[in-house]
XYZ file of C-alpha atoms in Angstrom:
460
model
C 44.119 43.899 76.728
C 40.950 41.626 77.279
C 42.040 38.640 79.782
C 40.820 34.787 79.029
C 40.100 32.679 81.997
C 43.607 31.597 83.439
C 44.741 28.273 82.874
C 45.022 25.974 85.732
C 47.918 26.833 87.588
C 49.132 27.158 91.065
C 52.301 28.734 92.887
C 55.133 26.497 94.417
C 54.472 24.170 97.154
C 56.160 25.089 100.768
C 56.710 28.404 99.666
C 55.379 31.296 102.468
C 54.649 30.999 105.860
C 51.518 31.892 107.461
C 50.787 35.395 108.092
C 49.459 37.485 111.176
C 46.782 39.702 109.730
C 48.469 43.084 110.107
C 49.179 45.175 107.317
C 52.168 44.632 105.658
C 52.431 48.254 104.039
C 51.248 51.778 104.890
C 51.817 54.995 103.465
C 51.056 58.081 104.588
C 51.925 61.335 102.931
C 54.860 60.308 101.233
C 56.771 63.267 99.229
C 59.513 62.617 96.307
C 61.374 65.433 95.072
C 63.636 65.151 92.109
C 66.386 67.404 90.824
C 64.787 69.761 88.204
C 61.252 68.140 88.412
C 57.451 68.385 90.017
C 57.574 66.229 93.451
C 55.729 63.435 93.597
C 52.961 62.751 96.268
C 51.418 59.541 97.333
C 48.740 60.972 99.521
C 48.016 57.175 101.686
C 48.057 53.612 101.130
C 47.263 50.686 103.381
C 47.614 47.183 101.914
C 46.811 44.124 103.810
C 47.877 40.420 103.366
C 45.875 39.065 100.563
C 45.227 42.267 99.276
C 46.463 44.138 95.408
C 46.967 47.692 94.828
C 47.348 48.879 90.642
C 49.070 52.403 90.671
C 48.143 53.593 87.289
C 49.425 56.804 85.300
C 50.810 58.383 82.063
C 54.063 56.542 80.813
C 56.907 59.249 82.519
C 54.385 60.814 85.270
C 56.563 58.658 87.933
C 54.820 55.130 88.850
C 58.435 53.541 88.632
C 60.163 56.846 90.225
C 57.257 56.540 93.627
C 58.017 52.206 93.779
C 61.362 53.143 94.158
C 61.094 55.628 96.625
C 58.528 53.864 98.743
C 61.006 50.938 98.781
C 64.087 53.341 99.711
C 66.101 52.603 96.509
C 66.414 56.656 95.938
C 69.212 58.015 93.883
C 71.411 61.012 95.101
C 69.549 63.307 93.714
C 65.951 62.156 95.273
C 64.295 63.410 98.800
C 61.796 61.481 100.284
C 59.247 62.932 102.957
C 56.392 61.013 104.946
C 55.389 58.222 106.552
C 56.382 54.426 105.082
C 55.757 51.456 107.547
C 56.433 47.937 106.169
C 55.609 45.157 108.203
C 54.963 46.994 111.638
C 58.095 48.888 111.423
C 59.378 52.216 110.316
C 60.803 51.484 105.989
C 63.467 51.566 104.938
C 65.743 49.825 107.158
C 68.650 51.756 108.827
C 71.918 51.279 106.866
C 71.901 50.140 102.964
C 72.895 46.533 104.231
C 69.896 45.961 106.500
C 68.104 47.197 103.068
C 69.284 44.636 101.218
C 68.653 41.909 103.861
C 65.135 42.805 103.656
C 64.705 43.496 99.901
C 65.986 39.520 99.945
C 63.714 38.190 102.251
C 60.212 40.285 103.356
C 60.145 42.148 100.299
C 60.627 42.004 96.561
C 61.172 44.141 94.243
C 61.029 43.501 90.475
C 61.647 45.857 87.624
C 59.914 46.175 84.605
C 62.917 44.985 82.238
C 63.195 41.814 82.819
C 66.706 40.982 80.981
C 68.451 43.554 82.243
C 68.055 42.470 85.904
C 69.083 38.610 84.892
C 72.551 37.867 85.129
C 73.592 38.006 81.477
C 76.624 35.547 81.936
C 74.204 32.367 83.764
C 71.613 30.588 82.805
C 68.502 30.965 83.876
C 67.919 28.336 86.103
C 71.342 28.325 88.222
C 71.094 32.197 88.027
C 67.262 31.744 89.907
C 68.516 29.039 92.210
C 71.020 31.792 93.463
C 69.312 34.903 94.173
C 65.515 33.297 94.921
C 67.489 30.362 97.371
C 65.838 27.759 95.540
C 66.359 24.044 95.066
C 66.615 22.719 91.237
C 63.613 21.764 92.120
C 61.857 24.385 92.979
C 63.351 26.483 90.152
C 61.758 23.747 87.921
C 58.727 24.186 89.198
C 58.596 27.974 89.583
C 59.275 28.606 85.921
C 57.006 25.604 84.766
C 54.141 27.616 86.406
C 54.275 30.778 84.872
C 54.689 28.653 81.354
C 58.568 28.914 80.772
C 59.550 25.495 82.607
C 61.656 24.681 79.183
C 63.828 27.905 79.720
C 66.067 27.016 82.483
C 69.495 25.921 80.541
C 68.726 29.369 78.483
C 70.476 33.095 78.775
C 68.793 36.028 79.177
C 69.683 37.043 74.951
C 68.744 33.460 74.396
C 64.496 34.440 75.414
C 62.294 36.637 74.531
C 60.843 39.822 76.709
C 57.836 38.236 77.816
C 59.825 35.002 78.532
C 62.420 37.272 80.762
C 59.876 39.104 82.345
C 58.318 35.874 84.036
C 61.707 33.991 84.629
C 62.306 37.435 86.993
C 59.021 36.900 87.891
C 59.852 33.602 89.241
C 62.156 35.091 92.012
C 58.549 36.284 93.708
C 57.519 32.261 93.922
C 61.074 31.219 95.182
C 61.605 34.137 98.052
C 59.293 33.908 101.222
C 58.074 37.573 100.500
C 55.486 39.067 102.402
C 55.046 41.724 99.859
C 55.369 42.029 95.766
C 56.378 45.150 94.157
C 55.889 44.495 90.144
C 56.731 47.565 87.497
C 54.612 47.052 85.001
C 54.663 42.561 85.536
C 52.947 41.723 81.740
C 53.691 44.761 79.485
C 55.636 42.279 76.957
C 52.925 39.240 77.449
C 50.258 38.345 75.177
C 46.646 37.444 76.523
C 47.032 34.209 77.211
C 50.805 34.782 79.318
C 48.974 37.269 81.340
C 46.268 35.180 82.481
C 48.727 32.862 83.457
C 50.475 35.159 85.358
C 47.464 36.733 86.841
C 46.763 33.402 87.952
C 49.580 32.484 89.838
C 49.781 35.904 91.487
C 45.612 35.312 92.683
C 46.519 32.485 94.325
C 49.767 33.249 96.009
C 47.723 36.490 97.603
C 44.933 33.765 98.176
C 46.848 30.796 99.597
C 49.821 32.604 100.988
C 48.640 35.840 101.818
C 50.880 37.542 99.532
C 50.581 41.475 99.214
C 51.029 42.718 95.948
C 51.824 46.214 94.494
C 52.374 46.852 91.143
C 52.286 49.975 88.638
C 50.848 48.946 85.310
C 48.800 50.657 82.051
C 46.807 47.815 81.554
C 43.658 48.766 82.146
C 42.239 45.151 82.794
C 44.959 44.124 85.197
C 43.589 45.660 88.022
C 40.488 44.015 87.608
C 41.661 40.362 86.932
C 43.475 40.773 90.384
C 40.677 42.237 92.365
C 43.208 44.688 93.413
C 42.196 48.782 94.163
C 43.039 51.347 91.934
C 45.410 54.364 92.638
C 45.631 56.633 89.756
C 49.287 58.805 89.408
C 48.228 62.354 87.657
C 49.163 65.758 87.889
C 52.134 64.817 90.036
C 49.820 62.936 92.825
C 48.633 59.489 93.485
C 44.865 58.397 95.093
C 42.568 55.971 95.024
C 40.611 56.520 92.415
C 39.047 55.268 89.448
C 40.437 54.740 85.758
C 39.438 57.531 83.532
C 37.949 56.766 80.432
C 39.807 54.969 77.342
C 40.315 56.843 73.941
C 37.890 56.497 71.012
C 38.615 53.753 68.757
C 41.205 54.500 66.221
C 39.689 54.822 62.416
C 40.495 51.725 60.268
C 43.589 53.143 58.012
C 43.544 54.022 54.745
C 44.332 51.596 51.497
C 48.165 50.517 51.109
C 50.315 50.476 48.038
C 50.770 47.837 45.879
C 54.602 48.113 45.418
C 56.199 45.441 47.866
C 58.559 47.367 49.327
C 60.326 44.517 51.782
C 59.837 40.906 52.246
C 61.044 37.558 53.587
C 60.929 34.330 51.995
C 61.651 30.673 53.599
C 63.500 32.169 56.244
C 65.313 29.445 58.870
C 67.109 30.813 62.050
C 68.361 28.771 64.516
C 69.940 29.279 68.232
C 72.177 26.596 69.776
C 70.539 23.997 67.717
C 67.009 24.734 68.429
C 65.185 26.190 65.575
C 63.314 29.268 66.049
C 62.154 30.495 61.984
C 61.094 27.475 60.186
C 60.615 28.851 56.674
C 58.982 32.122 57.544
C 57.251 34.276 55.252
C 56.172 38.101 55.086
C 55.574 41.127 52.744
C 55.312 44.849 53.572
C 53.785 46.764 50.412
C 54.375 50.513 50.254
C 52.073 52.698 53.207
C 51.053 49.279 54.312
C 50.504 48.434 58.235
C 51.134 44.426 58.708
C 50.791 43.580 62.390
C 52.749 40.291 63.424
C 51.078 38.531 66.231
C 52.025 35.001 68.420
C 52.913 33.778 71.568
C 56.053 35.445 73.865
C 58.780 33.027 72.638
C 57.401 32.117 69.083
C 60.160 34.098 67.140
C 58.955 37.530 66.595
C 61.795 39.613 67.311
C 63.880 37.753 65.415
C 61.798 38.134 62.165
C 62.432 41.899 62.920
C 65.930 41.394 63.263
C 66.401 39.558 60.061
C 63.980 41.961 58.088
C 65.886 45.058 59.702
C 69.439 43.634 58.046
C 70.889 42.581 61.630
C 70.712 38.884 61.629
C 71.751 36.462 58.849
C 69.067 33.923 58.313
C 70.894 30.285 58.232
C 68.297 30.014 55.220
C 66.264 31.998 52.651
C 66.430 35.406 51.984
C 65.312 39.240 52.873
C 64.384 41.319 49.558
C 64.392 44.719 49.564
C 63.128 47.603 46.837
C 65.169 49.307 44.631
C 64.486 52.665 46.502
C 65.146 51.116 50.031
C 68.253 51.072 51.134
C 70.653 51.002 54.329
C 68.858 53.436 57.067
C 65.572 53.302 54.841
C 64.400 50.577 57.063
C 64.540 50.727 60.775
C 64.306 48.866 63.917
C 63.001 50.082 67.172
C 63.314 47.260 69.787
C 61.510 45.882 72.278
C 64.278 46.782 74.799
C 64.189 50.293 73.763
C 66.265 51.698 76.745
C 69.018 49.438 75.218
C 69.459 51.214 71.549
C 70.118 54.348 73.433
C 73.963 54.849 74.338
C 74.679 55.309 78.259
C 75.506 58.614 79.114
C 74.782 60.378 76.047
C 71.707 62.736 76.010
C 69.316 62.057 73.245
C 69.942 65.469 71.750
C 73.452 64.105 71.422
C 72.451 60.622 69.593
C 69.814 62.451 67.408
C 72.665 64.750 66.227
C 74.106 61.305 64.873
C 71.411 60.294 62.729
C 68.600 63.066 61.850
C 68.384 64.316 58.287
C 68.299 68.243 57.628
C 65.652 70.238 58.268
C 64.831 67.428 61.053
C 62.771 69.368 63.975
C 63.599 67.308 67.592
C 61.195 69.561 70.019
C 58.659 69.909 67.468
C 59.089 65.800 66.506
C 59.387 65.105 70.191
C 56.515 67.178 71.451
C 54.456 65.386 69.057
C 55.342 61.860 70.111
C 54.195 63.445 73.567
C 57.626 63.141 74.932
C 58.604 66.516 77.034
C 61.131 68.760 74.720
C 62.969 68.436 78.495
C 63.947 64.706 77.554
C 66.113 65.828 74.625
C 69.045 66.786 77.344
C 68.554 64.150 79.658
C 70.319 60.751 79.008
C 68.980 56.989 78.999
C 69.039 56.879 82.816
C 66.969 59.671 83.369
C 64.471 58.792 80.886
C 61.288 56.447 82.425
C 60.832 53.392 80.494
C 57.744 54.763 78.585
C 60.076 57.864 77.641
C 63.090 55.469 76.692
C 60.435 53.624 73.968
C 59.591 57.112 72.746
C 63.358 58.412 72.709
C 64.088 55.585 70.506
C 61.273 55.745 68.514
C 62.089 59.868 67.975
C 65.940 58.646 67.115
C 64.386 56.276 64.534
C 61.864 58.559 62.737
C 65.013 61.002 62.433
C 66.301 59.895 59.580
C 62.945 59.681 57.519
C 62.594 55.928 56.922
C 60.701 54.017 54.448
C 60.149 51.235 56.145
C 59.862 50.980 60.265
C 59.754 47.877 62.386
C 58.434 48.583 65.746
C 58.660 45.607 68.361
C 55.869 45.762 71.248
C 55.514 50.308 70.289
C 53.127 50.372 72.958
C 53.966 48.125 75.854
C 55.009 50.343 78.678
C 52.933 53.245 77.550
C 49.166 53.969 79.169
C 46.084 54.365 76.828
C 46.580 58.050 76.205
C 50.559 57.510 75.301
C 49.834 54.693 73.256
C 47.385 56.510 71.074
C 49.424 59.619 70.589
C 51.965 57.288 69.296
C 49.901 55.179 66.881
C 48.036 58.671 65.845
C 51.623 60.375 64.901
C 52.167 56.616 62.813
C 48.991 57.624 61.112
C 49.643 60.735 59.929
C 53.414 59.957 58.780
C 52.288 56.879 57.106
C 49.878 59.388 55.089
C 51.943 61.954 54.532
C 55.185 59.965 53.674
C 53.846 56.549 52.207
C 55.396 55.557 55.254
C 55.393 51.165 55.858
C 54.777 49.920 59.602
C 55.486 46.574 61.211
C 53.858 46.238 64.333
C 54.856 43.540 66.311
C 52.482 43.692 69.170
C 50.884 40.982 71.268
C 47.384 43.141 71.658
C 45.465 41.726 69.259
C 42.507 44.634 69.306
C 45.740 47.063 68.894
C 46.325 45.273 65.844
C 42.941 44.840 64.793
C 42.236 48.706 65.014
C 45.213 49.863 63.377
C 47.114 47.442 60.800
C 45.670 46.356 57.003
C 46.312 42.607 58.032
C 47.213 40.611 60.849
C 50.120 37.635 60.162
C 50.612 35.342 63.122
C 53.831 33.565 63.654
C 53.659 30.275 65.170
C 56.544 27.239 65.582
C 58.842 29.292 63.324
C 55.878 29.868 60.301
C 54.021 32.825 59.428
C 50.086 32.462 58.438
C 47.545 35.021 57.386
């Protein structure tokens, strides 16, 4: 994702507290083992106030599985070895309570799904003022700096993933932190959201001495932070530098002329706020349309109402003759949540794949570990939850396929394994993508045309 200068923007007033310059985090050695997978080692970190630190690494290598165990928050099944000192002192805290007294106050952690770690049942704002101890006020102005200052009356189904992911992110400028530990902070953000949020992190490690760690596949985020690199592979993290990208992806070959789905004058609205203002979009047969605008601007609910599972209030979704009930299908932007708790994904692909449908060999070709087909949703990384869905999707050999944000979460590698596998079914199959994406040269390199939506209306 390329970066544009950051807007003007600057973190809450009278939040921190000035700093001795110690360092707030240092690893040495640290050792994760999991039940029936490769340990994990982070060979040494030390991160000073002020200072950023990008852990980078294939989507399911174990970025998210390391930030948890470097925090403490280990399941049952996890060992930890080594040396973690946070803020002078041995980490984690003695007794799960003192944990949680210092994941509310020195430290925070956020998660890389934004809605599921908002309270479903508040609103935004009152839900904020709770759990980051902050006046109205503040709340106001936490969310009006990372762009969402509209949101607070809102629940978490009534925003988007991008607009989620920095109302959690708002939590960092209400708590007096010392250090910020992000999972993957702008995977569902379009260029000019990140640079917003880039922003606002630069100057709370400027002005406050904030110390931020975060695990991300952006390649540019490390940069735009001035943070150091530690690259996750072969089971270990270093400091290190980024390999190289992939080759640009050939432009794809000419589409049908068939329409094959479409949407015309299509109105939604939520509570009384419109959100589709007479949009309009057509997906001819082996055709790759990518639909690009801001987080908020409606997106994912086009794909709803093209996928069959929202009535617009007005207009209408046409389909082919030939295209009918599974023949088009949806894989969300919260992947992790089309996949049914507890049951493995050998289980849910029993539900839906056609005959003759081959899971290792489809799965190994997504690049997702034939492993993953016996483990359920929770065991699955976030990368390997897109991928999982995505797998459950292609399983019943649609004709049309709607994929919101395909490659957020994944690294470069992941991203063009899946887009390459796309390619080849679209050739062989005649097979229609929507790409809802918010990386433009993603969309640029791999879709016939590029529709943006804007204040509820679709232009070419």
């Amino acid at each position: 994702m390329l970066y544009p200068p950051a807007p003007n923007v600057h973190p809450c007033r009278g939040l921190g507290t000035a700093w001795n310059p110690t360092t707030v985090l240092e690893v040495r050695d640290l050792v994760v083992e999991r039940s029936g997978a490769a340990p994990l080692r982070w060979e040494g970190l030390a991160l000073a106030p002020g200072e950023a630190v990008c852990l980078h690494g294939p989507s399911g290598a174990g970025k998210t599985t390391l930030l948890r165990a470097l925090l403490g928050l280990t399941e049952q099944d996890v060992r930890r070895q080594g040396s973690v000192t946070m803020l002078g002192a041995s980490w984690p805290p003695a007794g799960p309570d003192a944990l949680r007294r210092a994941l509310r106050t020195d430290v925070t952690f956020l998660p890389q799904d934004g809605r599921t770690a908002l309270d479903p049942m508040q609103q935004l704002a009152a839900w904020l003022g709770a759990v980051g101890a902050g006046t109205p006020e503040a709340v106001g102005e936490a969310l009006a700096a990372l762009g969402v200052g509209g949101l607070g009356g809102r629940r978490p189904h009534e925003v988007s993933g991008g607009e989620a992911q920095r109302a959690l992110l708002a939590v960092a400028l209400l708590r007096r932190a010392r250090l910020l530990v992000l999972d993957e902070p702008t995977a569902s953000l379009d260029a000019a959201n990140c640079a917003r949020v880039v922003g606002v992190l630069r100057d709370a490690c400027r002005t406050r001495g904030l110390a931020l760690l975060c695990a991300t596949h952006e390649r540019g985020l490390a940069t735009a932070l001035g943070a150091t690199t530690h690259v996750l592979s072969g089971g270990v993290a270093r400091a290190a530098a980024l390999p190289a990208p992939p080759p640009a992806a050939a432009r794809p070959e000419p589409a049908g002329a068939r329409v094959l789905l479409a949407a015309h004058d299509v109105h939604v609205s939520q509570r009384g706020r419109p959100v589709l203002a007479g949009a309009e979009l057509a997906l001819h047969e082996a055709e790759v349309v990518a639909l690009l605008g801001p987080s908020g601007a409606g997106k994912s609910t086009l794909a709803r109402v093209l996928a069959g599972l929202l009535v617009p209030g007005r207009g209408a979704v046409v389909r082919a003759a030939d295209v009918r009930g599974p023949a088009v299908q949806l894989v969300c932007q919260d992947a992790g949540a089309s996949l049914t708790p507890g049951r493995t994904l050998r289980g849910l692909l029993a539900e839906t794949a056609v005959p003759g449908f081959a899971a290792e060999v489809e799965a190994a070709r997504l690049g997702l570990d034939p492993a993953c087909l016996a483990r359920t949703r929770a065991a699955l990384s976030a990368g390997e939850q897109r991928r999982a869905a995505l797998l459950r999707a292609l399983s019943v050999r649609p004709r049309v396929l709607i994929l919101d944000e395909p490659t957020a979460g994944l690294d470069d590698a992941g991203a063009a394994r899946t887009l390459d596998l796309l390619r080849s079914l679209r050739s062989a199959h005649g097979l229609s993508l929507l790409l809802i994406t918010h990386d433009e040269e993603l969309a640029r390199a791999h879709a016939h045309r590029l529709v943006r939506l804007e204040e509820g209306r679709t232009c070419s």
